Every structure is written in structure tokens, then in C-alpha cells.
XYZ file of C-alpha atoms in Angstrom:
378
model
C 82.566 29.312 -7.090
C 84.931 29.140 -10.120
C 87.336 32.026 -10.374
C 86.268 34.439 -13.117
C 87.619 37.707 -14.421
C 85.854 40.457 -16.313
C 87.322 40.780 -19.811
C 84.956 43.570 -20.830
C 81.610 45.085 -19.883
C 79.165 42.249 -19.363
C 81.613 39.547 -20.417
C 83.399 37.307 -17.925
C 85.882 34.512 -18.509
C 86.886 31.722 -16.199
C 90.495 31.588 -15.000
C 92.308 28.396 -15.983
C 95.657 27.043 -14.776
C 98.351 25.281 -16.770
C 100.511 22.597 -15.181
C 103.485 24.957 -14.991
C 101.411 27.322 -12.825
C 100.993 24.808 -10.010
C 103.475 22.916 -7.845
C 103.426 20.055 -5.351
C 103.720 20.645 -1.614
C 105.126 17.710 0.406
C 103.102 17.636 3.631
C 103.441 14.069 4.886
C 106.128 11.794 6.250
C 108.423 10.715 3.423
C 108.947 7.101 2.436
C 111.446 5.086 0.420
C 111.026 4.904 -3.355
C 111.222 1.110 -3.178
C 107.805 0.901 -1.502
C 106.100 3.124 -4.092
C 103.914 1.572 -6.815
C 103.130 3.421 -10.039
C 100.842 0.655 -11.335
C 97.353 1.359 -12.612
C 94.553 -0.797 -13.979
C 91.880 -0.176 -16.579
C 89.229 -2.862 -16.871
C 91.102 -6.197 -16.702
C 94.392 -4.700 -17.883
C 97.098 -3.784 -15.353
C 100.185 -1.748 -16.281
C 103.271 -1.047 -14.188
C 103.476 2.549 -15.432
C 100.630 5.094 -15.713
C 101.676 5.595 -19.330
C 99.782 5.555 -22.606
C 101.999 6.216 -25.645
C 100.211 8.603 -27.996
C 98.940 7.329 -31.353
C 101.572 9.123 -33.403
C 103.441 7.441 -36.243
C 106.537 9.209 -34.921
C 106.320 7.222 -31.676
C 104.320 4.001 -32.042
C 105.096 1.286 -34.554
C 104.411 -2.442 -34.125
C 107.965 -2.889 -32.769
C 107.932 0.076 -30.363
C 104.499 -0.982 -29.106
C 106.047 -4.237 -27.902
C 108.959 -2.428 -26.235
C 106.664 0.061 -24.470
C 104.592 -2.813 -23.099
C 107.761 -4.587 -21.938
C 108.744 -1.469 -20.012
C 105.327 -1.273 -18.340
C 103.197 1.041 -20.473
C 100.461 0.831 -23.108
C 101.109 1.888 -26.704
C 98.302 3.038 -29.005
C 98.728 2.450 -32.737
C 97.192 5.076 -35.009
C 94.577 3.121 -36.969
C 94.577 5.846 -39.603
C 98.350 6.201 -39.748
C 101.044 5.052 -42.146
C 100.908 1.421 -41.015
C 97.276 1.263 -42.147
C 97.952 3.074 -45.436
C 101.114 1.411 -46.770
C 102.123 -2.236 -47.046
C 105.630 -1.111 -46.095
C 105.658 2.403 -44.605
C 109.483 2.573 -44.539
C 109.703 4.775 -47.633
C 107.004 7.139 -46.366
C 108.767 7.422 -43.010
C 112.082 8.050 -44.754
C 110.478 10.923 -46.652
C 109.655 12.540 -43.328
C 112.773 11.630 -41.380
C 115.452 12.092 -44.035
C 114.086 15.151 -45.828
C 115.513 18.173 -44.015
C 112.853 20.423 -45.472
C 109.883 18.112 -44.890
C 106.806 20.307 -44.889
C 103.157 20.095 -43.969
C 102.310 19.609 -47.639
C 104.618 16.566 -47.730
C 102.785 15.081 -44.753
C 99.435 15.785 -46.418
C 100.565 14.002 -49.590
C 101.811 10.961 -47.683
C 98.630 10.684 -45.632
C 96.435 11.144 -48.710
C 96.960 7.433 -49.387
C 93.643 5.815 -48.350
C 93.417 3.753 -45.161
C 93.077 0.057 -45.927
C 90.751 -1.917 -43.655
C 92.617 -5.057 -44.650
C 95.984 -3.576 -43.648
C 94.521 -2.242 -40.417
C 93.189 -5.674 -39.508
C 96.549 -7.237 -40.353
C 98.485 -4.785 -38.152
C 96.084 -5.503 -35.295
C 96.618 -9.241 -35.719
C 100.404 -8.758 -35.823
C 100.333 -6.882 -32.524
C 98.169 -9.555 -30.977
C 100.569 -12.253 -32.219
C 103.410 -10.416 -30.446
C 101.666 -11.189 -27.154
C 100.946 -7.592 -26.086
C 97.790 -5.688 -25.241
C 96.528 -4.189 -28.506
C 95.186 -0.628 -28.486
C 94.190 1.138 -31.714
C 93.102 4.747 -32.186
C 90.373 5.785 -34.617
C 88.985 9.257 -35.220
C 85.300 9.914 -34.439
C 84.681 10.572 -38.145
C 85.892 7.129 -39.233
C 85.068 4.890 -36.278
C 81.869 3.510 -37.817
C 83.653 2.541 -41.030
C 86.942 1.232 -39.622
C 86.083 -0.291 -36.245
C 84.756 -3.604 -37.648
C 88.229 -4.418 -38.998
C 90.045 -3.946 -35.691
C 87.300 -5.512 -33.611
C 87.296 -8.639 -35.756
C 91.088 -8.831 -35.591
C 91.016 -8.838 -31.783
C 91.812 -5.397 -30.393
C 92.003 -5.254 -26.573
C 91.293 -1.545 -26.108
C 89.712 0.839 -28.600
C 90.646 4.521 -28.505
C 88.260 6.990 -30.158
C 90.117 10.262 -30.223
C 89.912 13.660 -31.875
C 90.938 17.206 -30.996
C 87.544 17.647 -29.350
C 84.932 14.913 -29.106
C 81.286 14.774 -28.091
C 78.957 11.955 -27.133
C 77.503 11.938 -30.634
C 79.451 12.767 -33.776
C 77.271 13.530 -36.790
C 78.682 13.437 -40.282
C 77.571 14.933 -43.562
C 73.850 15.507 -44.022
C 73.166 13.759 -40.700
C 73.122 10.437 -42.548
C 72.277 7.597 -40.186
C 75.177 5.443 -41.386
C 77.576 8.351 -40.984
C 76.782 9.106 -37.358
C 78.654 7.878 -34.300
C 76.537 7.676 -31.181
C 79.042 6.681 -28.538
C 76.482 5.442 -26.032
C 74.942 2.867 -28.392
C 78.305 2.065 -29.981
C 80.060 1.331 -26.673
C 77.094 -0.622 -25.321
C 77.552 -3.191 -28.087
C 81.235 -3.808 -27.264
C 82.820 -6.140 -24.714
C 86.178 -4.324 -24.624
C 87.090 -1.084 -22.827
C 86.889 2.118 -24.866
C 88.901 5.287 -24.225
C 87.430 8.503 -25.629
C 88.658 12.096 -25.904
C 89.815 14.765 -25.986
C 87.730 16.857 -23.681
C 88.369 20.205 -22.078
C 85.709 20.724 -19.416
C 83.445 19.235 -16.755
C 80.272 18.951 -18.829
C 81.822 17.148 -21.793
C 83.717 14.791 -19.503
C 80.492 13.898 -17.683
C 78.653 13.317 -20.976
C 81.375 10.958 -22.169
C 81.382 9.065 -18.879
C 77.658 8.491 -19.371
C 78.341 6.765 -22.691
C 79.948 3.871 -20.810
C 83.533 4.742 -21.713
C 86.156 3.104 -19.509
C 88.441 6.110 -19.795
C 88.304 9.751 -20.866
C 91.266 11.551 -22.449
C 91.736 15.115 -21.200
C 93.323 17.562 -23.642
C 94.207 17.421 -27.321
C 97.899 16.619 -27.059
C 99.353 20.124 -27.117
C 103.081 20.071 -27.802
C 105.795 22.438 -29.030
C 104.498 22.279 -32.613
C 100.789 22.653 -31.838
C 98.903 25.446 -33.576
C 95.383 24.540 -32.431
C 95.335 27.665 -30.258
C 96.044 29.763 -33.362
C 94.049 27.826 -35.966
C 90.940 27.205 -33.866
C 91.296 29.512 -30.864
C 91.149 26.489 -28.530
C 93.582 26.119 -25.644
C 93.454 23.770 -22.677
C 94.899 24.828 -19.300
C 95.640 21.251 -18.300
C 95.664 21.610 -14.510
C 92.156 23.076 -14.576
C 90.873 20.683 -17.257
C 92.046 17.604 -15.339
C 90.604 18.902 -12.059
C 87.278 19.618 -13.786
C 87.160 16.104 -15.226
C 87.991 14.657 -11.802
C 85.018 16.590 -10.381
C 82.839 15.109 -13.129
C 84.110 11.648 -12.186
C 83.169 12.194 -8.528
C 79.658 13.217 -9.539
C 79.394 10.269 -11.922
C 80.511 7.908 -9.146
C 77.617 9.177 -7.020
C 75.226 9.044 -9.966
C 76.038 5.400 -10.779
C 76.668 4.093 -7.310
C 80.378 3.490 -7.832
C 81.348 3.193 -11.521
C 84.884 4.578 -11.836
C 86.081 6.143 -15.100
C 89.823 6.571 -15.664
C 91.259 9.925 -16.745
C 94.225 10.119 -19.121
C 95.950 13.513 -19.371
C 97.239 14.376 -22.846
C 99.087 17.595 -23.592
C 101.815 19.912 -22.295
C 103.468 17.035 -20.407
C 107.199 16.742 -21.047
C 108.910 16.111 -17.684
C 108.580 13.875 -14.654
C 107.304 16.881 -12.725
C 104.552 17.455 -15.291
C 103.471 13.825 -14.949
C 103.358 14.118 -11.169
C 101.261 17.307 -11.254
C 98.838 15.811 -13.793
C 98.254 12.823 -11.504
C 97.755 15.006 -8.434
C 95.200 17.076 -10.362
C 93.205 13.853 -10.786
C 94.552 11.899 -13.759
C 95.108 8.136 -13.503
C 97.670 8.076 -16.317
C 99.296 10.326 -18.894
C 99.464 10.052 -22.667
C 102.904 10.995 -23.997
C 103.872 11.780 -27.577
C 106.625 14.338 -28.109
C 108.286 13.282 -24.837
C 108.975 9.835 -26.339
C 109.753 10.866 -29.925
C 113.461 11.360 -29.220
C 113.975 7.722 -28.258
C 116.411 5.670 -30.319
C 113.638 3.157 -31.081
C 111.065 5.766 -32.156
C 110.162 5.426 -35.865
C 110.159 9.212 -36.323
C 113.951 9.388 -36.142
C 114.006 12.328 -33.729
C 111.055 14.150 -35.272
C 107.528 14.397 -33.961
C 104.144 14.901 -35.573
C 100.641 13.992 -34.500
C 97.537 13.179 -36.602
C 96.513 16.847 -36.816
C 99.715 17.752 -38.704
C 98.573 15.975 -41.865
C 94.942 17.108 -41.885
C 94.068 17.725 -45.570
C 92.224 21.005 -44.989
C 93.072 22.475 -41.576
C 96.413 21.211 -40.216
C 96.734 22.139 -36.553
C 100.327 21.305 -35.730
C 103.711 21.348 -37.386
C 106.414 18.744 -37.805
C 108.869 19.174 -34.919
C 112.569 18.435 -35.230
C 113.665 17.650 -31.690
C 117.261 18.535 -32.502
C 118.705 15.386 -30.956
C 121.922 14.113 -32.529
C 121.330 10.550 -33.825
C 124.192 9.294 -31.679
C 122.772 10.906 -28.535
C 119.212 9.633 -28.742
C 118.345 7.839 -25.488
C 116.677 4.470 -25.359
C 113.028 4.172 -24.401
C 114.239 2.456 -21.241
C 116.304 5.514 -20.254
C 113.472 7.906 -21.077
C 110.950 5.976 -19.021
C 112.905 4.271 -16.239
C 116.475 5.554 -16.270
C 119.122 5.709 -15.088
C 120.127 8.954 -16.783
C 122.759 11.672 -16.572
C 120.315 14.304 -17.876
C 119.114 16.648 -15.081
C 116.342 18.324 -17.125
C 113.544 16.018 -15.942
C 112.900 14.897 -19.530
C 114.477 11.469 -18.967
C 113.786 8.792 -16.346
C 110.254 10.172 -16.342
C 108.711 7.519 -14.138
C 111.730 7.206 -11.908
C 111.121 10.885 -11.176
C 107.474 10.120 -10.496
C 108.365 7.396 -7.995
C 110.738 9.759 -6.213
C 108.249 12.614 -5.857
C 105.530 10.204 -4.698
C 107.931 9.019 -1.999
C 108.879 12.567 -1.008
C 105.214 13.480 -0.704
C 104.557 10.354 1.374
C 102.288 8.336 -0.934
C 102.698 4.726 -2.023
C 100.162 4.462 -4.889
C 98.841 6.618 -7.697
C 95.345 6.689 -6.160
C 96.755 7.954 -2.866
C 98.990 10.438 -4.662
C 95.936 12.168 -6.134
C 95.342 13.563 -2.633
C 98.657 15.430 -2.503
C 98.591 19.190 -1.925
C 98.999 21.690 -4.755
C 99.921 25.371 -4.657
C 99.451 28.002 -7.384
C 102.759 29.554 -8.428
C 101.453 31.862 -11.215
C 104.477 31.530 -13.499
C 102.649 32.884 -16.539
């Protein structure tokens, strides 16, 4: 039975665990890091790192997408971001990066420029011409209107992502042309679709039943997130991932073997966080703020996600990572090392390989069986 606590007479709440409240317990014979594989595969696409770069304009541009793929990961371009709103987003980015007092209202003004379907299709084609796997994120509210442009341009993976998503998003007045029914929408596509975020077992199971190839767990909580204050929503990631993994097991039985990948997104900043997310049941992690300090990142050492520019209810703030321009590490150092930084925030996947070896596992699927212990840090 799930652990519950009484918060008042007749009202119980379930206990949830964050990643920093659990730890790994090595219980098997160790092995050398050289025999460990961090590769994962979704549909026909194989990646050397279990990494999905978050669809933030601070992290993913057409040029960084190519570099992230070269290093072994998958980058997701925000289909409703600056690259789909401006012919040349350099000036808009400079307004964010160079303005010391850049505020939420500045972000709202910049993102008030309408998304251009023509620009979005062109960016998709440019990524495809670079010879990389093309992944584009759309919000549930705008998927019906914008997806034809990216699908026609040749996207390889479509990401439908919001703070919280359901199997059917209904727009204003329940208009038929304004509704997104994921089950019918995905059934008409011949490319894998990733959907999220979700926070619990039931929603994860519903989204798996739509035919999604992957489900994103969490809403991308980071140091500037205010979703817990603005909406009262928080996601204890260790519990949320484990719940989704339970939903996947039940869905495997229900379908006779259809496997849905889980991507953990939120409160993941170190190699240890990545390792714990995988052991809880994730197949890969989605990283945003953790990559924003890279020298190649278009945000220039600042981080913001799509919720920061919401025109009515912004749910995160612009974060200045405080990294001196001359000290910003390369994406290669952040992801693969080597590094002289002992914090765990660099050489993220080198750290993952090492802990997999110390726990005695040679693949990500095997590593999901590693033992966890509750440390109750909070």
C-alpha cells in the first residue's frame, strides 16, 4: 500500500520522495567503466547517451542541436520559441543575455511576436539538412495548428509537452478544430511522439494508451521554477518516476509487450541525480538548466524555459547561473568530461558510467534494477 500520512481529520496525503531523499546502494560485483554502455533507443533512433536536451531557447539552437547529437544526445528545438518567431533571433537573445535587469515582462514582450509556421518549417528543414535527428516541441494548445508545418518539413520525433498534459486537450468552447485528442492524433503519424509532463501513475498509463513512444515525467523544475507557488503543483521526482514505471509494467502486460520509454525532467542537475532517476525507472533524462552554462549555449549563461514567458501566468523566472564568461565549460566537458570540477555538475555522463560500474551493471536497462535506500534529507 502507498505510504500516506494524515494531514487533518479525515484527510490523508500520500508521501512522495524527491531524488535527493534517495541514494544508490552498490550490492553487486563491480566492473570496469570501459564495459559499461549508456546507450538507449527509442523507436528506430539509437543514442549513445540517455540525454534529451530540453526545449529551451537558452539551451537549444540549430547549432547546439548538432553539437548535442555529435556528443551522443538528442536536442529538442522549441517550436514556439524565438527561432520560430524571428527571422534572426540574435537581437532578441541579446536583449535577454546582455540586459542585466532582464525581467519577466521583457521575456513576455519578446515572445509576444507570433509564431510563424513558415519559419518553423524552415528551421526544421535546416536541422534535417545538418544530418541530425530532428525533434521539435509543441505545446498541447498549439499542436493542431502548428504540427502540419513540422511534419511536412520532415521532423523525426515530435514532442508534445506542457506543464501537465492529458490524453485529450480541449480548447475554448470545446470547438472540434481546437481540440487535441492524442490517441487519434498519434495514430495518424508514422514518427515517434513523446508526450508530457505527467506526475502520477494514472496519467502516465492514459498517455501510454494513446500510442506515445515516450512519456515525459515532471515539468522541468529548476532553480527558477515557481510552479509550486503559482499553481500549488510539485513533483517529487523519485516517486513520480517510480509510479510511471509501475504504469509501464501494467501497460506491458495489457498490450502483450509494448514498451514505452520514460524521460525524467526536473530537479536533475548532477551525475548522481541522473543515476537515481534511471534507477527509479527512467530510460533517459531531459536536461535544461544543467546545460545552460555551456559555452555553446545560446542563453549566454542564463536559463529560462517556456513557462517563463507565459503571457498571463508565468511559472518560472529567468535564472542567471553566475558563471563568468571565461569560465563557461564546453558542452563536451559538461556531458563527457574530463573536468576539474568535483561538484558532480560536469562530466555528467562520465559520472553515470562510473556509478553504473560501481553498482555492477553494464546497461541502462540493467541499471534500473539497482537498489535504492531512503535517506530522508528533507
